[in-house]
Tab-separated table of C-alpha atoms in Angstrom:
chain	number	residue	atom	x	y	z
A	1	MET	CA	-20.877	22.855	78.704
A	2	TYR	CA	-24.340	23.567	76.877
A	3	GLY	CA	-24.683	22.664	73.532
A	4	LEU	CA	-27.306	23.026	70.430
A	5	ILE	CA	-28.014	21.142	67.683
A	6	GLY	CA	-30.113	22.334	64.933
A	7	ARG	CA	-31.416	22.951	61.488
A	8	MET	CA	-31.336	26.384	60.081
A	9	VAL	CA	-33.491	26.476	56.231
A	10	ALA	CA	-32.343	28.878	53.469
A	11	VAL	CA	-34.130	30.396	51.529
A	12	ALA	CA	-35.314	28.081	48.444
A	13	GLY	CA	-32.395	27.863	46.275
A	14	ARG	CA	-30.126	30.137	48.548
A	15	ARG	CA	-28.508	27.858	50.601
A	16	GLU	CA	-24.480	27.978	48.954
A	17	GLU	CA	-24.913	32.081	49.399
A	18	LEU	CA	-26.002	31.191	52.694
A	19	LEU	CA	-23.235	28.686	53.597
A	20	ASP	CA	-20.476	31.022	52.522
A	21	ILE	CA	-21.879	33.938	54.757
A	22	LEU	CA	-21.560	31.043	57.886
A	23	LEU	CA	-18.738	29.387	56.718
A	24	SER	CA	-16.661	33.148	56.480
A	25	GLN	CA	-17.851	34.601	59.781
A	26	ILE	CA	-15.931	31.119	61.754
A	27	SER	CA	-13.640	33.642	64.117
A	28	ASP	CA	-12.514	33.144	67.842
A	29	MET	CA	-15.460	32.867	69.963
A	30	PRO	CA	-14.819	32.905	73.224
A	31	GLY	CA	-16.245	29.856	75.503
A	32	CYS	CA	-16.685	27.754	72.035
A	33	ARG	CA	-15.594	24.873	71.685
A	34	SER	CA	-16.907	23.219	68.621
A	35	TYR	CA	-19.206	24.842	66.011
A	36	VAL	CA	-20.018	22.494	63.063
A	37	ILE	CA	-21.542	24.243	60.009
A	38	ALA	CA	-22.636	21.045	57.408
A	39	ARG	CA	-24.936	20.424	54.131
A	40	ASP	CA	-27.965	18.491	55.170
A	41	PRO	CA	-27.830	15.716	52.329
A	42	ALA	CA	-31.756	14.959	52.790
A	43	HIS	CA	-33.170	18.320	52.502
A	44	GLU	CA	-32.012	20.408	49.652
A	45	ASP	CA	-32.207	24.072	51.787
A	46	GLY	CA	-30.794	22.774	55.163
A	47	ILE	CA	-27.764	23.070	56.820
A	48	TRP	CA	-27.107	21.730	60.194
A	49	ILE	CA	-25.677	23.858	63.262
A	50	SER	CA	-23.541	21.981	66.339
A	51	GLU	CA	-22.378	24.324	68.861
A	52	VAL	CA	-20.406	22.978	72.011
A	53	TRP	CA	-20.021	25.954	74.298
A	54	ASP	CA	-17.998	26.079	77.672
A	55	SER	CA	-21.550	27.359	79.022
A	56	ALA	CA	-25.266	28.825	78.181
A	57	GLU	CA	-23.656	32.458	79.269
A	58	SER	CA	-21.244	31.891	76.822
A	59	HIS	CA	-23.616	31.215	73.649
A	60	LYS	CA	-25.649	34.209	74.759
A	61	ALA	CA	-22.362	36.165	74.651
A	62	SER	CA	-21.162	35.346	71.399
A	63	LEU	CA	-24.687	36.714	69.910
A	64	ALA	CA	-23.086	40.064	70.975
A	65	LEU	CA	-19.767	40.094	69.269
A	66	PRO	CA	-19.520	42.392	66.412
A	67	ALA	CA	-18.347	39.599	63.741
A	68	VAL	CA	-21.351	37.669	64.950
A	69	GLN	CA	-23.723	40.798	64.637
A	70	ALA	CA	-22.713	41.389	61.379
A	71	THR	CA	-23.079	37.678	60.081
A	72	ILE	CA	-26.587	37.720	61.696
A	73	THR	CA	-26.857	40.806	59.359
A	74	LYS	CA	-25.692	39.398	55.847
A	75	ALA	CA	-27.698	35.725	56.384
A	76	ARG	CA	-30.905	37.022	57.927
A	77	PRO	CA	-32.639	37.512	54.707
A	78	LEU	CA	-31.295	34.676	53.403
A	79	ILE	CA	-33.190	32.372	56.497
A	80	ALA	CA	-36.685	31.156	55.906
A	81	GLY	CA	-36.362	29.280	59.429
A	82	PHE	CA	-35.285	27.197	61.845
A	83	ASP	CA	-36.772	23.535	63.032
A	84	ASN	CA	-35.204	20.558	65.331
A	85	ARG	CA	-33.812	22.735	67.325
A	86	HIS	CA	-32.039	20.536	70.897
A	87	GLU	CA	-30.552	21.780	73.797
A	88	THR	CA	-28.051	19.768	74.682
A	89	GLU	CA	-25.447	19.123	77.676
A	90	PRO	CA	-22.139	17.956	76.530
A	91	LEU	CA	-20.128	15.576	78.752
A	92	GLY	CA	-17.117	14.737	76.592
A	93	GLY	CA	-15.619	13.255	73.224
A	94	VAL	CA	-13.534	14.026	70.753
A	95	GLY	CA	-12.781	17.843	69.244
A	96	LEU	CA	-13.600	19.533	72.372
B	1	MET	CA	-16.431	15.379	55.869
B	2	TYR	CA	-19.225	12.937	56.839
B	3	GLY	CA	-21.304	13.314	59.814
B	4	LEU	CA	-24.157	11.812	61.671
B	5	ILE	CA	-26.480	13.507	64.358
B	6	GLY	CA	-28.602	11.335	66.052
B	7	ARG	CA	-30.211	10.359	69.659
B	8	MET	CA	-30.159	7.290	71.629
B	9	VAL	CA	-32.689	6.361	74.043
B	10	ALA	CA	-31.287	4.424	77.217
B	11	VAL	CA	-33.137	1.769	79.000
B	12	ALA	CA	-35.102	3.547	81.582
B	13	GLY	CA	-33.065	4.545	83.933
B	14	ARG	CA	-30.051	2.828	83.002
B	15	ARG	CA	-28.531	6.589	80.921
B	16	GLU	CA	-26.271	7.095	83.350
B	17	GLU	CA	-24.779	4.072	83.284
B	18	LEU	CA	-24.782	4.325	79.645
B	19	LEU	CA	-22.809	7.159	79.189
B	20	ASP	CA	-20.235	6.341	81.499
B	21	ILE	CA	-19.639	3.684	78.954
B	22	LEU	CA	-19.872	5.813	75.857
B	23	LEU	CA	-17.575	8.673	77.695
B	24	SER	CA	-14.948	5.748	78.675
B	25	GLN	CA	-14.868	4.407	74.804
B	26	ILE	CA	-13.286	7.264	73.624
B	27	SER	CA	-10.200	6.653	71.674
B	28	ASP	CA	-8.338	6.588	68.867
B	29	MET	CA	-10.356	6.484	65.949
B	30	PRO	CA	-8.501	7.509	62.863
B	31	GLY	CA	-10.279	9.958	60.517
B	32	CYS	CA	-12.582	11.242	63.359
B	33	ARG	CA	-13.032	14.488	63.582
B	34	SER	CA	-15.383	15.349	66.267
B	35	TYR	CA	-17.420	13.168	68.667
B	36	VAL	CA	-19.347	14.574	71.263
B	37	ILE	CA	-21.627	13.021	73.987
B	38	ALA	CA	-24.264	14.846	75.487
B	39	ARG	CA	-27.206	14.680	77.754
B	40	ASP	CA	-30.441	15.368	76.389
B	41	PRO	CA	-31.996	17.723	79.240
B	42	ALA	CA	-35.395	17.169	77.605
B	43	HIS	CA	-35.677	13.506	77.768
B	44	GLU	CA	-34.570	11.592	80.750
B	45	ASP	CA	-33.135	8.538	79.004
B	46	GLY	CA	-31.777	10.605	75.650
B	47	ILE	CA	-27.873	11.071	74.529
B	48	TRP	CA	-27.127	13.166	71.744
B	49	ILE	CA	-24.329	11.846	69.507
B	50	SER	CA	-22.722	13.963	67.076
B	51	GLU	CA	-20.228	13.221	64.755
B	52	VAL	CA	-17.802	14.291	62.022
B	53	TRP	CA	-15.248	12.037	59.813
B	54	ASP	CA	-12.919	12.304	57.070
B	55	SER	CA	-15.511	10.280	55.214
B	56	ALA	CA	-18.207	7.755	55.128
B	57	GLU	CA	-15.913	5.185	55.128
B	58	SER	CA	-13.677	6.242	58.168
B	59	HIS	CA	-16.743	6.410	60.293
B	60	LYS	CA	-17.772	2.835	59.114
B	61	ALA	CA	-14.121	1.355	59.538
B	62	SER	CA	-14.272	2.774	63.543
B	63	LEU	CA	-16.939	0.118	63.719
B	64	ALA	CA	-14.339	-2.793	63.318
B	65	LEU	CA	-11.873	-1.225	65.488
B	66	PRO	CA	-11.765	-3.598	68.799
B	67	ALA	CA	-11.823	-0.341	71.261
B	68	VAL	CA	-15.254	-0.170	69.238
B	69	GLN	CA	-16.595	-3.389	70.045
B	70	ALA	CA	-15.459	-3.724	72.910
B	71	THR	CA	-17.888	-0.784	74.022
B	72	ILE	CA	-20.708	-1.477	71.358
B	73	THR	CA	-20.621	-5.428	73.246
B	74	LYS	CA	-20.781	-3.738	77.002
B	75	ALA	CA	-23.482	-0.782	76.031
B	76	ARG	CA	-25.775	-2.616	73.829
B	77	PRO	CA	-28.185	-4.210	76.729
B	78	LEU	CA	-28.804	-0.429	77.995
B	79	ILE	CA	-29.851	0.771	74.607
B	80	ALA	CA	-33.526	1.002	74.420
B	81	GLY	CA	-33.264	2.626	70.589
B	82	PHE	CA	-32.093	5.299	68.642
B	83	ASP	CA	-34.305	8.244	66.746
B	84	ASN	CA	-33.460	11.624	64.733
B	85	ARG	CA	-30.830	10.263	63.091
B	86	HIS	CA	-29.257	12.434	60.702
B	87	GLU	CA	-27.088	12.404	57.835
B	88	THR	CA	-24.853	15.297	57.125
B	89	GLU	CA	-22.251	16.900	55.278
B	90	PRO	CA	-19.752	19.351	57.684
B	91	LEU	CA	-18.246	22.017	55.379
B	92	GLY	CA	-16.111	23.939	58.251
B	93	GLY	CA	-16.472	25.463	61.886
B	94	VAL	CA	-14.460	25.095	64.765
B	95	GLY	CA	-12.935	22.214	66.879
B	96	LEU	CA	-12.855	20.290	63.335
């Protein structure tokens, strides 16, 4: 499995709008086992995203899906940046 | 929902043993929606753990479960520490 943990930082004051876009995107993404979108209670513009995929390839392929492309286009103006990005190798657990 | 993202650091050279203990623990934990255990490819002793619970209370209550207590007892000698600990407010996604 292939995992990503990272924090997206919204343009100041636009986090809720950005969350609405991200949460409305949730669709069938082949190879996606887990995709958690969370508010960061310690940073008023922070959004934590944790992902588990069958493979790095299935993650990469998802970025070309029309629904994901549409979300990226809508979300981009509201994203100030990313930090705390970590690739992981998920091994097991609950909810995979 | 209540979430935690954090990195556990194994005693040098003991990560695989620690992973075996953590992965064998996976049991029914009331209120647990997601619990992902992952190797950190960027740190030879690092283990990423991402959790989603119904509430902070269900997370706290899990620590008193006999199976979880037994795992903590077995794992403790192999844990050097924790870092990158973040509480989150999960809102939605895949696999919850």
